[in-house]
XYZ file of C-alpha atoms in Angstrom:
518
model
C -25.142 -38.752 24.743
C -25.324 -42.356 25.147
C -26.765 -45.490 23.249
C -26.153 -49.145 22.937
C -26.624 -51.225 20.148
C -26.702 -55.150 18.939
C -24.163 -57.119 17.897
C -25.205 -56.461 14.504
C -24.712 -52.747 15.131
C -28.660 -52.255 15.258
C -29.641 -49.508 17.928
C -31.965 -51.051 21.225
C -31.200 -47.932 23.171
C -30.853 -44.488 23.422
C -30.572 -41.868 26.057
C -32.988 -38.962 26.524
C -29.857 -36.545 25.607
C -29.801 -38.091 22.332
C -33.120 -37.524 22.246
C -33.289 -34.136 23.475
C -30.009 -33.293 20.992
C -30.861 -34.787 17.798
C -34.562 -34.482 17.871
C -35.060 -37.889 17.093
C -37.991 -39.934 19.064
C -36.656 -42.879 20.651
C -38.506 -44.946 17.859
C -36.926 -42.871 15.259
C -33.764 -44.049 15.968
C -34.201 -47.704 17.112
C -32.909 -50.104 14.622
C -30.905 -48.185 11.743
C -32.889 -44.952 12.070
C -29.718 -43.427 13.963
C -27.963 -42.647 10.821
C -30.168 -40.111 10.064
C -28.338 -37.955 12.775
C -25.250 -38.926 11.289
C -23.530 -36.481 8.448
C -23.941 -38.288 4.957
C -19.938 -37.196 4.305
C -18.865 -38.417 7.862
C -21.297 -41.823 7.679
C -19.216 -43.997 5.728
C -16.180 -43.534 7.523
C -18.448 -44.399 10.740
C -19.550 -47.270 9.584
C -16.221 -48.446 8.117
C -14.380 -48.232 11.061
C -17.344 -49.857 13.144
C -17.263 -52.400 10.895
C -13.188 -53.297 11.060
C -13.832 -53.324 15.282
C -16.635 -56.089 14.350
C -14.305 -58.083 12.540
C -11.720 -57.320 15.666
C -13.745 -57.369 18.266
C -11.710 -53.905 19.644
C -12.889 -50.611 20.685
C -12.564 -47.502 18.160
C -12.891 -43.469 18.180
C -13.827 -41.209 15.351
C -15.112 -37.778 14.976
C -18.034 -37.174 13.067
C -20.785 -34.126 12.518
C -24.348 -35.163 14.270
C -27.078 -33.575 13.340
C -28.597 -31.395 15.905
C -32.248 -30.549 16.186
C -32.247 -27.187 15.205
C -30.513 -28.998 11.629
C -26.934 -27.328 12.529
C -24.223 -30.147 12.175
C -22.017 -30.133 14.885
C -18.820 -31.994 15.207
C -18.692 -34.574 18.170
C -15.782 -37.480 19.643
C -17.340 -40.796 19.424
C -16.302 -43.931 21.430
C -17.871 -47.141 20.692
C -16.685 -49.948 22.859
C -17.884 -53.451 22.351
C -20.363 -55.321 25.480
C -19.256 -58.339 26.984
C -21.292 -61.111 28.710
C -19.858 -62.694 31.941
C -18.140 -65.233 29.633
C -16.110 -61.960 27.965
C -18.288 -62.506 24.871
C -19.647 -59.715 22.620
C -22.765 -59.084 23.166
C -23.439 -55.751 21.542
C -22.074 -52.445 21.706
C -21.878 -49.872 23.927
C -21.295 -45.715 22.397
C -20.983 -42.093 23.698
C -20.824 -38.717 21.382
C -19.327 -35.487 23.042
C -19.894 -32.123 21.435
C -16.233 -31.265 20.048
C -17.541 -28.399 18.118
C -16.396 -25.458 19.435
C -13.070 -27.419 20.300
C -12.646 -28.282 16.474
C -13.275 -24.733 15.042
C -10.480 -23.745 17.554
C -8.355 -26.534 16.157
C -8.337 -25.361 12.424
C -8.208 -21.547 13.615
C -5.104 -22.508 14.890
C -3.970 -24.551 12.177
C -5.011 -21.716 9.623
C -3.270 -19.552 11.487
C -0.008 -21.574 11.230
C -0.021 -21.388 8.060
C -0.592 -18.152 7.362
C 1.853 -17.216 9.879
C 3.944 -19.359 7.697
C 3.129 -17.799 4.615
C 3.310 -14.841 5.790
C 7.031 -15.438 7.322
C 8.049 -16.915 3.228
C 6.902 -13.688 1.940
C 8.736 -11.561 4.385
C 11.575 -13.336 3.771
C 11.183 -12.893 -0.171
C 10.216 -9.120 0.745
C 13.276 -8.434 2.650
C 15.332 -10.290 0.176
C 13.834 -8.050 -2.502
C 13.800 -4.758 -0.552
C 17.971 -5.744 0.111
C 18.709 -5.751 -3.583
C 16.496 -3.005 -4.222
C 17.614 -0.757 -1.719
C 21.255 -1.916 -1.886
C 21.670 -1.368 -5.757
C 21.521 2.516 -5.897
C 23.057 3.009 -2.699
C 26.130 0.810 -4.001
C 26.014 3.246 -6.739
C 25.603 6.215 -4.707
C 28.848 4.819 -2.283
C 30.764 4.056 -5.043
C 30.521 6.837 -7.395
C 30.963 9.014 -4.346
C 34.355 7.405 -3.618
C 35.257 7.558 -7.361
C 34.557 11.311 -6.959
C 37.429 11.595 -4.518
C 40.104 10.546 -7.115
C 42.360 13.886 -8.123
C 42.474 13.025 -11.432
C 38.801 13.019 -12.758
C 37.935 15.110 -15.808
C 35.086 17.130 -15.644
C 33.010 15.120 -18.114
C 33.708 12.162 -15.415
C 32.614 14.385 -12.625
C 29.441 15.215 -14.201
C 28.777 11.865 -15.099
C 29.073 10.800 -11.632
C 27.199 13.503 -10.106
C 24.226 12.812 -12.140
C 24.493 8.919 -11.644
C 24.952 9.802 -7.775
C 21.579 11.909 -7.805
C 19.304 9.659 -10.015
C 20.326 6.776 -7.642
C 19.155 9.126 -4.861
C 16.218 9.879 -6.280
C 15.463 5.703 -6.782
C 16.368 4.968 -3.261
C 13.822 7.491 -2.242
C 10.952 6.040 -4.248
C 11.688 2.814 -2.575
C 11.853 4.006 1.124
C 8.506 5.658 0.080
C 6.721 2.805 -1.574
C 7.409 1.134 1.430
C 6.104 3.632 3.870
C 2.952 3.791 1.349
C 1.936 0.585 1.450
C 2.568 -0.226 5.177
C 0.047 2.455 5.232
C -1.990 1.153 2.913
C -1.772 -2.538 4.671
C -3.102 -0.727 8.650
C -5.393 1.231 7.388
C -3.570 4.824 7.916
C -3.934 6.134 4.376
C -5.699 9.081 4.765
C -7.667 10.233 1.226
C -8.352 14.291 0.836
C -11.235 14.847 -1.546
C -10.472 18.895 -3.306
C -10.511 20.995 -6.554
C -8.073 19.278 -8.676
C -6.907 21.124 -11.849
C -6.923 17.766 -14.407
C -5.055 19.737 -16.981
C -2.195 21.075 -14.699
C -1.808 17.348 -13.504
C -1.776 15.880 -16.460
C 0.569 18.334 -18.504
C 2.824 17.942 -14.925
C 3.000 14.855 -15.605
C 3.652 14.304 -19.397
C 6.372 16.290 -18.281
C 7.889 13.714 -16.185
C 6.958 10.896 -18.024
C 8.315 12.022 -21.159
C 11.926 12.405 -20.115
C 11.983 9.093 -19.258
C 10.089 7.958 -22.054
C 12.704 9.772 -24.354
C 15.861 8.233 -23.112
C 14.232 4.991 -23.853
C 13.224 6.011 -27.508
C 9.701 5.237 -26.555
C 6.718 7.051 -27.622
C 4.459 8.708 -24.959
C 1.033 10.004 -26.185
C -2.259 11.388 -24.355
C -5.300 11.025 -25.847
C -8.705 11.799 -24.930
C -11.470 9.556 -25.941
C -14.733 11.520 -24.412
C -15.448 15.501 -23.239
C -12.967 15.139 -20.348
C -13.556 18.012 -17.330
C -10.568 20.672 -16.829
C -11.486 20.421 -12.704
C -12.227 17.109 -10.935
C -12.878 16.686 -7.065
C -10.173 14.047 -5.906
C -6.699 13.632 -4.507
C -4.251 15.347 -6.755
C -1.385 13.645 -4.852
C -2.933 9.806 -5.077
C -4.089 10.504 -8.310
C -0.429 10.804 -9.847
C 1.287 8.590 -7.386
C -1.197 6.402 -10.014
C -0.622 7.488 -12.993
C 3.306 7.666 -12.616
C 2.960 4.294 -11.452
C 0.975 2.116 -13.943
C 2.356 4.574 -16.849
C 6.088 4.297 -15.342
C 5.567 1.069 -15.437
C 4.325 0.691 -19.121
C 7.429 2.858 -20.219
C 9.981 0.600 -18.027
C 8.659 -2.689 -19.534
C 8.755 -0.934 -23.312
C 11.847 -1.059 -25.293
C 10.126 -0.207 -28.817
C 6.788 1.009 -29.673
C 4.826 3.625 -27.693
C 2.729 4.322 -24.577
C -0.789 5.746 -25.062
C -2.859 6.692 -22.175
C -6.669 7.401 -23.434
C -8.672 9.064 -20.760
C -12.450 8.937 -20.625
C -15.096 10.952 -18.232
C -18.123 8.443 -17.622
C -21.052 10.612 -16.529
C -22.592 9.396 -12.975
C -25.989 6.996 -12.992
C -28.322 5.869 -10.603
C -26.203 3.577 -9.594
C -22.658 4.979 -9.620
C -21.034 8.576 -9.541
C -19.491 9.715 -12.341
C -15.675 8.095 -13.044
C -12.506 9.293 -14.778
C -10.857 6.518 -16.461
C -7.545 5.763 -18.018
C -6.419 2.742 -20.643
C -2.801 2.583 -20.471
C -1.685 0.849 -23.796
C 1.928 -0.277 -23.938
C 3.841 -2.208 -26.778
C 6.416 -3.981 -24.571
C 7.486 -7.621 -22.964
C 3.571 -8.794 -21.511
C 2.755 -10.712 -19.323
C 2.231 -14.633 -19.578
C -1.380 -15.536 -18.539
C -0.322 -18.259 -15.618
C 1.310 -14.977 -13.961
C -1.476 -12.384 -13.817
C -2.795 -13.785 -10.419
C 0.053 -12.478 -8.567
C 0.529 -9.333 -10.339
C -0.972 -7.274 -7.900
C 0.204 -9.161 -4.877
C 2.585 -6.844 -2.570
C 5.977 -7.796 -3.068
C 5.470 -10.272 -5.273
C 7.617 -10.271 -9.406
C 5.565 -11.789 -11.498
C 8.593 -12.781 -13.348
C 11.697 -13.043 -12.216
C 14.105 -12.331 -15.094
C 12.268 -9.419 -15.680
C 12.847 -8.353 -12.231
C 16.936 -8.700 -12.954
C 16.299 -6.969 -16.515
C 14.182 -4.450 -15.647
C 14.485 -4.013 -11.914
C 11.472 -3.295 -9.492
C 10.156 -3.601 -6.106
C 7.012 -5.485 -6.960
C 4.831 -2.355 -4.912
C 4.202 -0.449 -7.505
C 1.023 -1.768 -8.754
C -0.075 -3.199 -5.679
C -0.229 0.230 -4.419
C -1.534 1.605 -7.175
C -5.056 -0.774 -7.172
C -5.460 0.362 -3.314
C -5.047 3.537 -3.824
C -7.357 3.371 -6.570
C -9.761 1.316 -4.409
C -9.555 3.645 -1.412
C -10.920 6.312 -3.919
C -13.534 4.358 -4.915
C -12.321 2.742 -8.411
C -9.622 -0.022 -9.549
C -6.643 -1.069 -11.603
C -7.843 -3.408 -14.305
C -5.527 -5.641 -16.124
C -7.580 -5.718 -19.363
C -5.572 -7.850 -21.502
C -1.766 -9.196 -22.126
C -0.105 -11.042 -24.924
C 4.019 -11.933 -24.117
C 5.967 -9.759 -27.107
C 2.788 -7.748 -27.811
C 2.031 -5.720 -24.616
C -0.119 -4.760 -21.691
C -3.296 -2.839 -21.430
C -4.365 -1.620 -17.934
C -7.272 0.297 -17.157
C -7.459 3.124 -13.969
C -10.515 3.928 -12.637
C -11.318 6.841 -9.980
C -14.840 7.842 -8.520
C -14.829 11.729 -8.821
C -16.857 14.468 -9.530
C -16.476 17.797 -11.437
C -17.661 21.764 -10.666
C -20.767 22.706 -12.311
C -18.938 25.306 -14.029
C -16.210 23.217 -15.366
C -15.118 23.572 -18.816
C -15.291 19.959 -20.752
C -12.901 19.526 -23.801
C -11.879 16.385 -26.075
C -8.792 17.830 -27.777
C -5.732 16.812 -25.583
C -4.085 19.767 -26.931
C -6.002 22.309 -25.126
C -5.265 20.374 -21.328
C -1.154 18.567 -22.034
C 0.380 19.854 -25.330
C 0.034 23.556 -24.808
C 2.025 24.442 -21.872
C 1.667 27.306 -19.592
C 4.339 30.342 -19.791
C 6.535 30.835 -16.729
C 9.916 32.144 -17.652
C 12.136 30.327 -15.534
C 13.611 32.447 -12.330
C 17.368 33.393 -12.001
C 17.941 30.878 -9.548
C 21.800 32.439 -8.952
C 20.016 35.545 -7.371
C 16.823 34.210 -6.642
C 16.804 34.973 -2.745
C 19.883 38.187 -2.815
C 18.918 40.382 -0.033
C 17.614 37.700 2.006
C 18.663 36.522 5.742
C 17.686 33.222 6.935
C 17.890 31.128 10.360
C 18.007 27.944 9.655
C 18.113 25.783 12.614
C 19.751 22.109 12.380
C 21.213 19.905 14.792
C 23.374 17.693 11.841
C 26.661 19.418 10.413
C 25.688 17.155 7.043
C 22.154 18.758 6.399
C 23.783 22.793 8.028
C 26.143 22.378 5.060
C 23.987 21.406 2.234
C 21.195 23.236 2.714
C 23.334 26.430 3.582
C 25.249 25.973 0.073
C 21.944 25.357 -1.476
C 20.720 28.702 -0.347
C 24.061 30.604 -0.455
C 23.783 29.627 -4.056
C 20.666 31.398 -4.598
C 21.895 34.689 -2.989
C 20.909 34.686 0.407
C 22.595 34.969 3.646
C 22.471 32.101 6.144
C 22.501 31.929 9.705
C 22.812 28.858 11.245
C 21.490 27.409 15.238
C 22.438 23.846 16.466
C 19.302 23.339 18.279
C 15.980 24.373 19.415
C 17.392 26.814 22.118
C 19.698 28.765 20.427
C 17.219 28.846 17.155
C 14.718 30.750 19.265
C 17.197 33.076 20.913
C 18.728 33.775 17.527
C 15.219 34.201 15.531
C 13.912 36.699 18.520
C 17.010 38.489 18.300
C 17.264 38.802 14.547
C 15.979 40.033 11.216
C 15.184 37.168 9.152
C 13.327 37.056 6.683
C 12.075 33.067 6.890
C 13.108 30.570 9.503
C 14.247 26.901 8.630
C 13.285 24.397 11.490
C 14.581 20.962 11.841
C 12.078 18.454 14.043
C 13.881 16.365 15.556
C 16.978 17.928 17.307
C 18.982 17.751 20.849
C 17.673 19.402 23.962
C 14.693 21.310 22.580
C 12.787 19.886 19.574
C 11.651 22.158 16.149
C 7.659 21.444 17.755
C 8.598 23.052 20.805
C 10.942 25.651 19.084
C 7.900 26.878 16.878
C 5.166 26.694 19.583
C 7.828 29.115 22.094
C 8.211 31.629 19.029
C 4.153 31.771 18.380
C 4.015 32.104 21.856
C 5.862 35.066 22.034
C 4.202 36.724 19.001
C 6.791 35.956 16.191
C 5.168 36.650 12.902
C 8.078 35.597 10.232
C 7.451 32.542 8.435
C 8.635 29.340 9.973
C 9.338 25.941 7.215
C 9.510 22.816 8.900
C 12.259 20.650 7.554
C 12.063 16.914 8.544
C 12.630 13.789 7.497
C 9.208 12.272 9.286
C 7.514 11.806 6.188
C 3.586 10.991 7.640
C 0.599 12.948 7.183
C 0.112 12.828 11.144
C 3.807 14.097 11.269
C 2.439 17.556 8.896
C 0.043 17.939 10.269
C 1.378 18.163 14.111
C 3.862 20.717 12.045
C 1.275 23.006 11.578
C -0.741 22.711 14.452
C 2.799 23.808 16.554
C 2.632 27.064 14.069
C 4.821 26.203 11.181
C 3.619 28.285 8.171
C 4.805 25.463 5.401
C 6.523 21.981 5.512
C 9.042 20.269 3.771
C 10.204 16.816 3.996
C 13.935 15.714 3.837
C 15.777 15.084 1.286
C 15.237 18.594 0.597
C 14.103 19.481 -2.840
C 16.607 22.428 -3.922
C 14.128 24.131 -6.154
C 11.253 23.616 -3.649
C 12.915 25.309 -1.028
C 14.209 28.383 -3.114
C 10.324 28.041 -4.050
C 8.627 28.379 -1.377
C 10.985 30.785 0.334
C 10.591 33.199 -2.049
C 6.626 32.604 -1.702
C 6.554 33.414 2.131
C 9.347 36.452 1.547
C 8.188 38.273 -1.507
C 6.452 41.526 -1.484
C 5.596 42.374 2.304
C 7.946 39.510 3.598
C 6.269 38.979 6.691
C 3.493 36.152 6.767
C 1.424 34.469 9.539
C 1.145 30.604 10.194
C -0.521 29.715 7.114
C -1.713 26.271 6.021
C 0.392 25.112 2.963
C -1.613 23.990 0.110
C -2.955 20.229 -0.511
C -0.223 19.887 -3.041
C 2.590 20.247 -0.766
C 1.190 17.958 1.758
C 2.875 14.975 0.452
């Protein structure tokens, strides 16, 4: 678009694109009626700058938003340079607009982009730093202990003490690696939600359980409380339901060092506009939270304070994960309320449903306090009698898992890779078959599929340290009857062993249940 103008910056012309653009008659915007295409926040500037090339008598450039005739404001370059008579004298003024529009949003994509990218890049750094120290910590216990346990002169107080300290750091380095693989998940959108019968009472006396051990060696009080009719059966994910639970609760124990936890559950019938939800208020008496930190605390990676962090320890995942778990199953983590010295209160909400037929109760004694009899098994003689293949490529994982079995009763067998695991289970009479995945020359996917193939009945457990749902479930489909993931659970195995061995012995490729698909 083009126009020229007076001395006195009064418009005398204007092209037809102007015309055509802004919508704007030719009489419209003779004289100062122009600024009426001009944005109101970009004017001033405009006319500022005009005014200082006046004064100058130079040429000058700004961008600016013009109006367009359809009333969307689109950013354009403008260059006004100043007419001279044949005696170089200003005579008026002489502009052009280009549509920069398009050009502009690309500029601040760009520059949004940067900094996100740079954002992004600080909190890797401060993620990687934190994952270091987290990560490092128990495996500096579990290296050092483990050298300690070399020395000939340990009593056997000392040794225990370092066994233990050697598997609890295990057991933290674990919950780390899977955090991590959670919420990377979480973050791409690979979570994958199951929605089945869930027994509420078995979950939640499971995990009192847990809880209260730790609670205990804390001196912290742990109580369940129910403050509506609360369903014995919900329809849900059992697994993301206490990876929850254990979270936000953990959390309220870790950050306790006097006082109690109380976790009040509700059921809050379905309306028109909701299905029903399960709810949980997680009352804790410890450290709080100051108010000016609450905005980051359910960033990923993020401490809301650091010399908690060093006190208390922490990834900075936990509740993160927690609120998109919670959100993938159609509810929330709530901070309700904080006071620093007083406590935290933090509300968990899930979108669920319950069986017709399910029994309602509001005494928290009949679901948590009463628990279920199961005389505990002789684990020393748990699997006597029994032969079993397992098939590993690593010498580490042949030993352990053959001294965790030979310490149950059973008799182990034990094949390198895929190859000889087949020969050896076609050739033999065992009564369950271990399979490693990922081994040398023929893999425990192909093993499995070969031994279907040929009509091999026993039950096969896969034993891997591929930890994804996609990684199960390929298990399965190549004819695994059950699946375990490494480290291997000692009590799980015997477990589930003695479930595909006992009575008949002989079981088909079965589907494990929900529970074990962790």
């Amino acid at each position: 678009m083009m126009w020229k103008s007076k001395i006195d910056g009064t418009l005398e012309y204007v092209s037809k694109s102007w015309t055509s653009y802004t919508g704007l008659s030719k009489e419209q915007s003779i004289g100062l009626g122009w600024q009426k295409a001009i944005h109101i926040s970009d004017l001033s500037g405009f006319l500022r700058s005009w005014n200082e090339s006046m004064k100058s008598g130079e040429s000058f450039q700004i961008e600016c938003r013009v109006r367009r005739h359809d009333n969307q404001m689109r950013w354009h370059w403008l260059l006004v340079v100043p007419e001279l008579n044949t005696l170089d004298m200003r005579v008026g003024w002489i502009g052009t607009c280009a549509d920069i529009h398009d050009r502009k949003l690309a500029e601040r994509k760009l520059v949004e982009a940067e900094r996100m990218a740079v954002s992004a890049n600080i909190v890797k750094t401060h993620f990687l730093a934190n994952m270091s120290h987290e990560i490092r910590t128990p495996l500096s216990a579990i290296l050092g202990f483990a050298e300690l346990m070399l020395s000939p002169h340990l009593s056997f107080e000392e040794q225990t003490h370092y066994v233990h300290t050697i598997h609890r750091s295990g057991h933290q380095l674990l919950k780390i690696i899977d955090q991590i693989l959670d919420i990377s998940k979480v973050e791409s959108g690979h979570m994958e939600i199951e929605n089945i019968d869930v027994n509420l009472g078995d979950l939640l006396r499971d995990l009192r359980d847990l809880l209260m051990v730790k609670a205990k060696s804390k001196g912290v009080g742990l109580e369940f409380r129910f403050k509506s009719l609360v369903p014995e059966h919900i329809f849900s994910d059992p697994t993301r339901v206490r990876q929850i639970l254990m979270n936000v609760i953990g959390n309220a124990i870790k950050f306790t060092e006097k006082g109690k936890v109380v976790v009040e559950a509700e059921w809050i019938e379905a309306t028109l506009l909701r299905p029903s939800v399960l709810a949980f208020r997680v009352q804790d008496t410890g450290v709080g939270i100051e108010e000016s930190h609450t905005q980051n605390l359910f960033q990923p990676f993020v401490q809301v304070d650091s010399s908690n962090t060093r006190r208390f320890g922490g990834t900075g995942l936990g509740l993160a994960l927690s609120r998109k778990i919670a959100q993938a199953l159609g509810g929330d983590v709530l901070l309700e309320k904080s006071e620093r010295g007083q406590g935290s209160v933090f509300v968990i909400e899930i979108e669920t449903d319950t069986l017709l037929d399910s029994k309602f109760t509001d005494k928290v004694e009949d679901f948590i306090v009463k628990d279920l009899e199961s005389p505990a098994a002789d684990e020393a003689h748990a699997l006597s009698g029994k032969k079993v293949l397992l098939v590993e490529d690593a010498p580490i994982n042949q030993l352990l898992i053959s001294r965790f079995l030979t310490g149950a009763g059973a008799q182990v067998e034990v094949a390198e890779n895929g190859v000889l695991g087949v020969q050896k289970a076609l050739a033999g009479d065992y009564a369950v078959v271990l399979m490693d995945i990922q081994m040398p020359e023929m893999d425990g996917y192909e093993a499995t599929a070969k031994l279907r193939e040929q009509d091999y009945k026993r039950p096969i457990i896969a034993l891997t340290a591929h930890a994804l749902k996609e990684d199960q479930e390929r298990c399965l489909q190549a004819g695994c009857s059950d699946y375990l993931t490494k480290p291997i659970d000692r009590k799980l195995l015997i477990s589930r062993i003695l479930h595909f061995t006992s009575d008949v012995g002989v079981f088909p490729p079965l589907r494990p249940p929900p529970e074990l698909l962790r």
